[in-house]
mmCIF file of C-alpha atoms in Angstrom:
data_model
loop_
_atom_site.group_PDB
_atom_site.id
_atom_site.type_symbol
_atom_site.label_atom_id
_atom_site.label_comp_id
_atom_site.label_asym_id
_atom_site.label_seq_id
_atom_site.Cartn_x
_atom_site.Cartn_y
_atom_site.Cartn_z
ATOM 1 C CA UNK A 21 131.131 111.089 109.678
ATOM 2 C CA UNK A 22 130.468 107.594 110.388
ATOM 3 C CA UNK A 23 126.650 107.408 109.557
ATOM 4 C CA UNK A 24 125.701 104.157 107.769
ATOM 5 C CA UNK A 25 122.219 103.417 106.863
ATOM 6 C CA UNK A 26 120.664 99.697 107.241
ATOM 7 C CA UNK A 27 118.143 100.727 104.833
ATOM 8 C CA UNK A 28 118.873 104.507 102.786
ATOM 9 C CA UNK A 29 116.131 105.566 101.035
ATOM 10 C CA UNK A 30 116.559 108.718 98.455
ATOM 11 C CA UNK A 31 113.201 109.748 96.528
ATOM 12 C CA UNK A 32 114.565 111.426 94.074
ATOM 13 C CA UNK A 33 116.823 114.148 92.443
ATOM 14 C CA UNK A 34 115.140 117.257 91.056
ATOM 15 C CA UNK A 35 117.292 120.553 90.418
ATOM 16 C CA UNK A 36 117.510 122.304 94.051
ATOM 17 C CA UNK A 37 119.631 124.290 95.975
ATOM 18 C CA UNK A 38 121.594 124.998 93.258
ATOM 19 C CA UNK A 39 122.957 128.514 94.801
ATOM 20 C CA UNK A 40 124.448 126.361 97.040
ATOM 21 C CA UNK A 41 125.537 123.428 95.395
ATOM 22 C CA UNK A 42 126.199 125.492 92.314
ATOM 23 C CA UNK A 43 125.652 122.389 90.100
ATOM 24 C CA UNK A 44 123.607 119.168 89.849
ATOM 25 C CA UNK A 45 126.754 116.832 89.881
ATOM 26 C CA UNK A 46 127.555 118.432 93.123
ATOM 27 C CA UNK A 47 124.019 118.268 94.668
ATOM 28 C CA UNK A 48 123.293 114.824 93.236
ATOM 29 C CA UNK A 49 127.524 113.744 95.317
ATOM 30 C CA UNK A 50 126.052 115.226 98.077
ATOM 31 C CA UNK A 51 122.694 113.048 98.100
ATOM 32 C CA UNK A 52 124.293 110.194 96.965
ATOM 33 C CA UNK A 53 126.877 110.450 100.463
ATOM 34 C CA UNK A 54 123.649 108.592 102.330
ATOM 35 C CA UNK A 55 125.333 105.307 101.024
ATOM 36 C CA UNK A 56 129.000 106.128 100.679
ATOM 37 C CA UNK A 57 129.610 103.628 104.068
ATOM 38 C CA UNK A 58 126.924 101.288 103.433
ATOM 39 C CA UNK A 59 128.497 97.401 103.826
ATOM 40 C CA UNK A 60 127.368 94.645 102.492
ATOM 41 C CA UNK A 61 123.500 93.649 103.344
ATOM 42 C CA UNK A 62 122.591 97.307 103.817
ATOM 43 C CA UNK A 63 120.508 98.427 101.406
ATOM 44 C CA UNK A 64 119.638 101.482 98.722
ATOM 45 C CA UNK A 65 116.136 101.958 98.086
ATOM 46 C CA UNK A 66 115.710 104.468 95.550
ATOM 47 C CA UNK A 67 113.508 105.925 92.545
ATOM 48 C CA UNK A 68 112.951 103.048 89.400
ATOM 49 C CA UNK A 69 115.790 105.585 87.349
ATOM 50 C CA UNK A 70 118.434 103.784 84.938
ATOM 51 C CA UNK A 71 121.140 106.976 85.474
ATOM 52 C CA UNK A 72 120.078 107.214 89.113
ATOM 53 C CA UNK A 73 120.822 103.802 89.681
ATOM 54 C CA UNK A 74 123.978 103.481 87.285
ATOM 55 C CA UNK A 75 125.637 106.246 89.966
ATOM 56 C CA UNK A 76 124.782 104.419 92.854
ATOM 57 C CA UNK A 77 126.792 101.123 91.489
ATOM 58 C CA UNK A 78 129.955 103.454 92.385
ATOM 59 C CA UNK A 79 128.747 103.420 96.083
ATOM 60 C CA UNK A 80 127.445 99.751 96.239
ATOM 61 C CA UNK A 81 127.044 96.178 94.630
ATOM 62 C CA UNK A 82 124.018 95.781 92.735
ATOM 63 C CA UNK A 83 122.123 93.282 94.592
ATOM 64 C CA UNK A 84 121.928 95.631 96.989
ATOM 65 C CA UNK A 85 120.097 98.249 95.298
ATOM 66 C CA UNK A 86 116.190 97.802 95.751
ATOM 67 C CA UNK A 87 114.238 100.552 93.523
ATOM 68 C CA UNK A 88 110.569 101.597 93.503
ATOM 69 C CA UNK A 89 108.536 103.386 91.269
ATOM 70 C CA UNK A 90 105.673 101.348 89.922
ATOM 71 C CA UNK A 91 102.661 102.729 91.709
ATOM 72 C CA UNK A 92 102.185 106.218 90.427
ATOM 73 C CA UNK A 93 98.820 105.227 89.316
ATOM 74 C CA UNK A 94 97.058 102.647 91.237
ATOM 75 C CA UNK A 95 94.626 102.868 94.102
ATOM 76 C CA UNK A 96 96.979 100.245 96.059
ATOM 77 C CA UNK A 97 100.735 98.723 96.327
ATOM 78 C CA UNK A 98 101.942 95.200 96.105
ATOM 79 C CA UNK A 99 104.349 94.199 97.369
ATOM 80 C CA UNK A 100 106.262 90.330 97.417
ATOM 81 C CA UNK A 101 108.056 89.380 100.569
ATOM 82 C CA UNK A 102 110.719 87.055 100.643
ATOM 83 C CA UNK A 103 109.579 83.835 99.164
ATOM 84 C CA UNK A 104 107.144 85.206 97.100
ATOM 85 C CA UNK A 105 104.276 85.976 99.155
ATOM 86 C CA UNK A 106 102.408 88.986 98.114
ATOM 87 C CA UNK A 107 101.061 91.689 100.110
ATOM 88 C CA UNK A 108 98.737 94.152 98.725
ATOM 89 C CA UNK A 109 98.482 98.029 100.683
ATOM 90 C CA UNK A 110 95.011 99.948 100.043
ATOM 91 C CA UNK A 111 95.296 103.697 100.055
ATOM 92 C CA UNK A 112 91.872 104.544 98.787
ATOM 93 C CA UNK A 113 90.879 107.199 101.543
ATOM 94 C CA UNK A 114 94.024 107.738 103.165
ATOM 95 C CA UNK A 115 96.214 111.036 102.725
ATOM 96 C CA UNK A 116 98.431 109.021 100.856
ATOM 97 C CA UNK A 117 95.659 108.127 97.972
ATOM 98 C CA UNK A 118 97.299 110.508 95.056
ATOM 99 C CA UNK A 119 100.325 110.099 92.594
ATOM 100 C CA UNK A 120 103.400 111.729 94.538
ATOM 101 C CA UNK A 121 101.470 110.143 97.874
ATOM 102 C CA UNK A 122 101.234 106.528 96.230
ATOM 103 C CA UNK A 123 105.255 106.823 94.932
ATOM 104 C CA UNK A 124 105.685 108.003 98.649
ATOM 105 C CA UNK A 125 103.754 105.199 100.085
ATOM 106 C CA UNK A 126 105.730 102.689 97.968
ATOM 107 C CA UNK A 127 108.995 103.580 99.140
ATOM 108 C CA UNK A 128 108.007 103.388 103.057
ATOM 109 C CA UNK A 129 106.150 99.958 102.523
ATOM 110 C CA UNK A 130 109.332 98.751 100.576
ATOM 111 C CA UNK A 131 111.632 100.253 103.637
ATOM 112 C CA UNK A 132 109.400 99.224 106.603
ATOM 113 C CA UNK A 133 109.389 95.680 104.919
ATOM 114 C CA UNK A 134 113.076 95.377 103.901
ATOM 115 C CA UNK A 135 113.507 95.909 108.091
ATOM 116 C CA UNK A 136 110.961 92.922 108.453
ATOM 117 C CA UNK A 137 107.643 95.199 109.921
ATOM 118 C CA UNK A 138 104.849 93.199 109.556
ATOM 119 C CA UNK A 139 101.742 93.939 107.226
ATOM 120 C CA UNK A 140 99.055 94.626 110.373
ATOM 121 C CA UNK A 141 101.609 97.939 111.233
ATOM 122 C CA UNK A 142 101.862 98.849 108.207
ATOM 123 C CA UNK A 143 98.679 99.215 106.969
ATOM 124 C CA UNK A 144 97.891 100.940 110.525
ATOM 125 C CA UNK A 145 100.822 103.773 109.730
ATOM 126 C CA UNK A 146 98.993 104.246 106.023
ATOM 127 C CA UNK A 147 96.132 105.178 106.983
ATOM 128 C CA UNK A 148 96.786 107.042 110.077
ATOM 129 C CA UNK A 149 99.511 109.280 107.860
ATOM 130 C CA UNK A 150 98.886 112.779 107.970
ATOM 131 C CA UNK A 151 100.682 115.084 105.916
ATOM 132 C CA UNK A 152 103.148 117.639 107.682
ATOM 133 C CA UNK A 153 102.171 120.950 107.969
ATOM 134 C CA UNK A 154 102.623 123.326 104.790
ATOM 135 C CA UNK A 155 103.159 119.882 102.920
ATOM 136 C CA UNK A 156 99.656 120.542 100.329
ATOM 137 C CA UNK A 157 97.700 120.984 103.315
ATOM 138 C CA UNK A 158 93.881 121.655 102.774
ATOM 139 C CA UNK A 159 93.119 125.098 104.193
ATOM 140 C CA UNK A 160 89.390 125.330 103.694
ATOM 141 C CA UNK A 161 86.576 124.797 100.898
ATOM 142 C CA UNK A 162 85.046 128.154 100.751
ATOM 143 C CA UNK A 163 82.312 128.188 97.871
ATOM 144 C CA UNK A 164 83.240 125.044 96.192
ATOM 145 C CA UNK A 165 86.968 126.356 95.692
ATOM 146 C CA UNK A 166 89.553 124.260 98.263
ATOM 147 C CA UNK A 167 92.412 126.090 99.079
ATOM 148 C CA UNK A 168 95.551 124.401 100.000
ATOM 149 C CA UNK A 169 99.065 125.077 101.484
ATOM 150 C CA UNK A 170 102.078 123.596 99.688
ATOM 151 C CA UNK A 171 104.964 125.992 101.128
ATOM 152 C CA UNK A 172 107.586 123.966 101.553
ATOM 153 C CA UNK A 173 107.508 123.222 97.752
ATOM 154 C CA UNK A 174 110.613 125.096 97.745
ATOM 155 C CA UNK A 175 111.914 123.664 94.140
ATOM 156 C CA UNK A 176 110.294 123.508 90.708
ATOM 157 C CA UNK A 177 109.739 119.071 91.293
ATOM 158 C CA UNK A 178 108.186 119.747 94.517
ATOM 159 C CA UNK A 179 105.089 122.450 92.676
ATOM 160 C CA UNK A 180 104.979 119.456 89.427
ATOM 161 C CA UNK A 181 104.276 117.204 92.170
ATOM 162 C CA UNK A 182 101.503 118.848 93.526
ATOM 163 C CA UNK A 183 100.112 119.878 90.395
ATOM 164 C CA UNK A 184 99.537 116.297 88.870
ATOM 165 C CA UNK A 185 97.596 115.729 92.655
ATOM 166 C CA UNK A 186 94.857 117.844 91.162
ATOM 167 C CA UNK A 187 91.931 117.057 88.472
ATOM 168 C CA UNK A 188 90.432 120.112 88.502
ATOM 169 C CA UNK A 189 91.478 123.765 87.179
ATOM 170 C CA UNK A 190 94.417 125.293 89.627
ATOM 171 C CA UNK A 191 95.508 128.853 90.124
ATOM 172 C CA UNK A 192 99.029 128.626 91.451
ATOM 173 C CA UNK A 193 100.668 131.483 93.743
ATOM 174 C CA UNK A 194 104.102 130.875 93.180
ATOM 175 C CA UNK A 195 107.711 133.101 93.695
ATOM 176 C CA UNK A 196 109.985 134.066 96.166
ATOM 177 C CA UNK A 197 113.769 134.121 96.955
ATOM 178 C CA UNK A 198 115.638 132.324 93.954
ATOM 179 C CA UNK A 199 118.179 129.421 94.130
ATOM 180 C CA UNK A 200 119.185 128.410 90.832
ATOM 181 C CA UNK A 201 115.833 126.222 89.977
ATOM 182 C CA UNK A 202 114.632 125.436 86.449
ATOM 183 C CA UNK A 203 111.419 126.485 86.341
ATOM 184 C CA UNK A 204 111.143 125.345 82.651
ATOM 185 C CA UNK A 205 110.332 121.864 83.366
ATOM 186 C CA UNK A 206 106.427 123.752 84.826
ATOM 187 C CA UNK A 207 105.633 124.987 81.494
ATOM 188 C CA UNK A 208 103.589 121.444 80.443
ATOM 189 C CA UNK A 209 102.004 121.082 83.599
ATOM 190 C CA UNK A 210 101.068 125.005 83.803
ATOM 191 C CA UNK A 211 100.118 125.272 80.300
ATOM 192 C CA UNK A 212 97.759 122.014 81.503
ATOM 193 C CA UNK A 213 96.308 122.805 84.776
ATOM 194 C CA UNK A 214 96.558 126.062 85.769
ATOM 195 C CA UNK A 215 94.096 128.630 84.876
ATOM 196 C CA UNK A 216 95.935 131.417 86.114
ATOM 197 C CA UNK A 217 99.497 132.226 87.939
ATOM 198 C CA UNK A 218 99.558 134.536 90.774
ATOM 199 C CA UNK A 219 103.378 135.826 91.483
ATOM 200 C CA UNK A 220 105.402 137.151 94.382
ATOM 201 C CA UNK A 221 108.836 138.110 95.475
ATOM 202 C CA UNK A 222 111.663 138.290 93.856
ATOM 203 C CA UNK A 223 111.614 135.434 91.096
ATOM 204 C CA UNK A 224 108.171 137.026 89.965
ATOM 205 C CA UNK A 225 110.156 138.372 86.673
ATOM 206 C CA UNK A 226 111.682 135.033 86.084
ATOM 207 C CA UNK A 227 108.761 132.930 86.173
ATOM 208 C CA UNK A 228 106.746 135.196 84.305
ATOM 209 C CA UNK A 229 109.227 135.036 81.256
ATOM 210 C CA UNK A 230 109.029 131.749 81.512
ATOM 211 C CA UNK A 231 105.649 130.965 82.307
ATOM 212 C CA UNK A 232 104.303 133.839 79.447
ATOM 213 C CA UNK A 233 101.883 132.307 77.314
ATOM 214 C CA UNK A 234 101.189 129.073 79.642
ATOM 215 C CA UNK A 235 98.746 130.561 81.798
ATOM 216 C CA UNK A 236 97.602 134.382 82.520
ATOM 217 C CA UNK A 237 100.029 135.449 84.836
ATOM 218 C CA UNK A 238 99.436 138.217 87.314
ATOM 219 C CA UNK A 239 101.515 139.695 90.421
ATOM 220 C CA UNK A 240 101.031 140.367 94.221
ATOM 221 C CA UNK A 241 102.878 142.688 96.167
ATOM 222 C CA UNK A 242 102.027 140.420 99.213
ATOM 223 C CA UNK A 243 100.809 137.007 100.541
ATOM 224 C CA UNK A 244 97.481 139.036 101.255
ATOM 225 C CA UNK A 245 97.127 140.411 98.474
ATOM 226 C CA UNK A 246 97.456 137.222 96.641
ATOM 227 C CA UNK A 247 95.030 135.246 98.138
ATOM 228 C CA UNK A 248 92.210 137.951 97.644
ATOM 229 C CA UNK A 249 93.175 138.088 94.073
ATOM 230 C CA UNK A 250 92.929 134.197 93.566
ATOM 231 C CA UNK A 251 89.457 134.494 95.784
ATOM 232 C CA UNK A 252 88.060 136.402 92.846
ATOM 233 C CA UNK A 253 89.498 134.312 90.135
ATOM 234 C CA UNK A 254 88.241 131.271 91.579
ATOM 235 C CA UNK A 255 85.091 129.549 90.627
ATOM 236 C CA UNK A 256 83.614 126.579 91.902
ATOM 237 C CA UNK A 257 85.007 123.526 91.920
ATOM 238 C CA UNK A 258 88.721 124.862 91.220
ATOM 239 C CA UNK A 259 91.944 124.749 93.577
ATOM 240 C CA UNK A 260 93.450 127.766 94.670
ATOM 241 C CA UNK A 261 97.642 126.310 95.248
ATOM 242 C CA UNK A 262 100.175 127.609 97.238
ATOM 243 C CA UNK A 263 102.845 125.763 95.687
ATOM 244 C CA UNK A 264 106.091 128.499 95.542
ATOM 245 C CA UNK A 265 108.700 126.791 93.426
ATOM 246 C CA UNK A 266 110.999 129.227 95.763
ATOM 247 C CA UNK A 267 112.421 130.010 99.332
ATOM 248 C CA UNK A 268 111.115 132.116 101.118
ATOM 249 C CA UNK A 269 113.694 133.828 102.561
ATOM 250 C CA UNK A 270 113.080 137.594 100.622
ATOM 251 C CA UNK A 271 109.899 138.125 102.243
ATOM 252 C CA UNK A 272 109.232 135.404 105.192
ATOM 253 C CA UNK A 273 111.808 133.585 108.171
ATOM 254 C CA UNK A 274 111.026 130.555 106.845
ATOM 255 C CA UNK A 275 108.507 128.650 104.799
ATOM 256 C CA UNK A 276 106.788 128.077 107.809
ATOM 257 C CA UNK A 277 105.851 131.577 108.361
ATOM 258 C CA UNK A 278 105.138 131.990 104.152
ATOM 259 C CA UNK A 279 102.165 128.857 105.269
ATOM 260 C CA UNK A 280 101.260 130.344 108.157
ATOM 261 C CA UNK A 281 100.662 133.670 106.449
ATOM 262 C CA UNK A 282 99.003 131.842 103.624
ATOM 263 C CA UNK A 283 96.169 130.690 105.760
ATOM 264 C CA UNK A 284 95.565 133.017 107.944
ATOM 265 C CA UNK A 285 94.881 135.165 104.874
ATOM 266 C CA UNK A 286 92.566 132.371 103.157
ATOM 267 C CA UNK A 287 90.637 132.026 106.513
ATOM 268 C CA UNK A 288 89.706 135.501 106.794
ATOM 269 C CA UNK A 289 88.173 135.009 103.338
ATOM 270 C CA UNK A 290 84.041 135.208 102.999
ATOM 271 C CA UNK A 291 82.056 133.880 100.453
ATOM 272 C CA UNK A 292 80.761 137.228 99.818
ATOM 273 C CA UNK A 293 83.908 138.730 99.221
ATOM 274 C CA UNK A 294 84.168 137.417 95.404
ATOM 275 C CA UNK A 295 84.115 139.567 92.553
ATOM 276 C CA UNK A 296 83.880 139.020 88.884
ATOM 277 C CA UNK A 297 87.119 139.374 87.290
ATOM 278 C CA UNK A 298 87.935 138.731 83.381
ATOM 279 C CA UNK A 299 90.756 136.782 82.705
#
């Protein structure tokens, strides 16, 4: 291939397609291949990460490498232009305004900046950003409970991402076709915010073994039946996640259809449907 990046910007490396790739060295060479022909004044814009950016000084020179990684928890972004000049990015109110969406937000600020876009279009693409669909997604609020669509968290870094997006108490339908994740590195987070687990598919054995004792775990035999069953755990004010850790492939096409399900099944939901149910 000849593809050679300007600006390549990688935001992050999390265990992942691992029945693929077999093993992280091999999935971290192939994300790392973004700046194999990068020349000089190109440059790597990547996650503040001393290992991450020890591997990438085999690809490139070091004044090339820009990193990110210092906004996880403010309301805004600053950022210094050449010459000093700082420019501060609000994203109180936009879709961006959470942890993972602030990280985002840093790394396309530093990229559209790095290719010299000035601050008036930037803070115009902020707060216009809307998040892709199936990408935690807000379904409804039915009863105080929101329910939201994270499908395409496919890997175990994707579902820790959207759990730290959340304050409140989370029930988390998770499972589906493995690929080698670790679902290990959940148990904090789980054992923090979830008040129950919901599983499906295949890897519902595997994440209950290794979930046990971090949150009540219960199983589905479908997307339907899920979603009714987290309806009558819920109470108000707590967040009923789709967030799979998994593909999708042993019971869906695609992710896609797994989201699509998802909320057609939430939006047939009634407020009088709820029943008690003892944890």
């Amino acid at each position: 291939g000849t593809f050679r990046p300007d600006v390549g910007v990688l935001l992050n490396i999390s265990a992942d397609h691992l029945d693929r790739h077999k093993t992280m060295a091999a999935y971290t060479a192939a994300k790392l291949n973004l700046f194999a022909r990068q020349k000089e004044g190109d440059i790597a814009l990547v996650y503040d990460d001393p290992e991450l950016v020890r591997l990438l000084k085999n690809y490139i020179n070091d004044e090339q490498i820009v990193t990110f990684g210092r906004a996880g928890n403010t309301k805004s972004v600053v950022i210094s232009r050449d010459g000093g000049r700082e420019e501060i990015y609000s994203l109180k109110g936009s879709e961006l305004d959470s942890r993972t969406g602030r990280l985002n937000a840093e790394a396309a600020i530093l990229a559209a900046v790095l290719l010299h876009c000035d601050q008036a279009g930037i803070e115009r693409g902020l707060q216009t950003f809307t998040h892709a669909p199936h990408r935690l997604q807000l379904v409804r609020e039915l009863g105080g409970v929101r329910y939201f669509d994270d499908s395409k968290a496919t890997n175990s870094g994707a579902v820790l991402s959207a759990l730290r997006s959340f304050t409140g108490r989370v029930i988390l339908i998770a499972g589906g076709k493995e690929k080698g994740e670790d679902f290990s590195i959940l148990c904090a987070a789980v054992e923090e915010k979830v008040k129950a687990v919901i599983l499906i598919g295949e890897a519902a054995d595997s994440l209950e073994k290794i979930l046990h004792g971090k949150s009540p775990c219960r199983r589905a035999d479908s997307m339907e039946e899920a979603v009714v069953l987290a309806n009558e755990l819920a109470r108000e004010g707590d967040v009923v996640l789709l967030a799979p850790a998994c593909a999708s492939f042993d019971m869906f096409a695609n992710y896609g259809e797994r989201g699509d399900v998802f909320t057609r099944a939430v939006m047939k939901l009634r407020v009088d449907q709820k029943e008690a149910v003892c944890l």
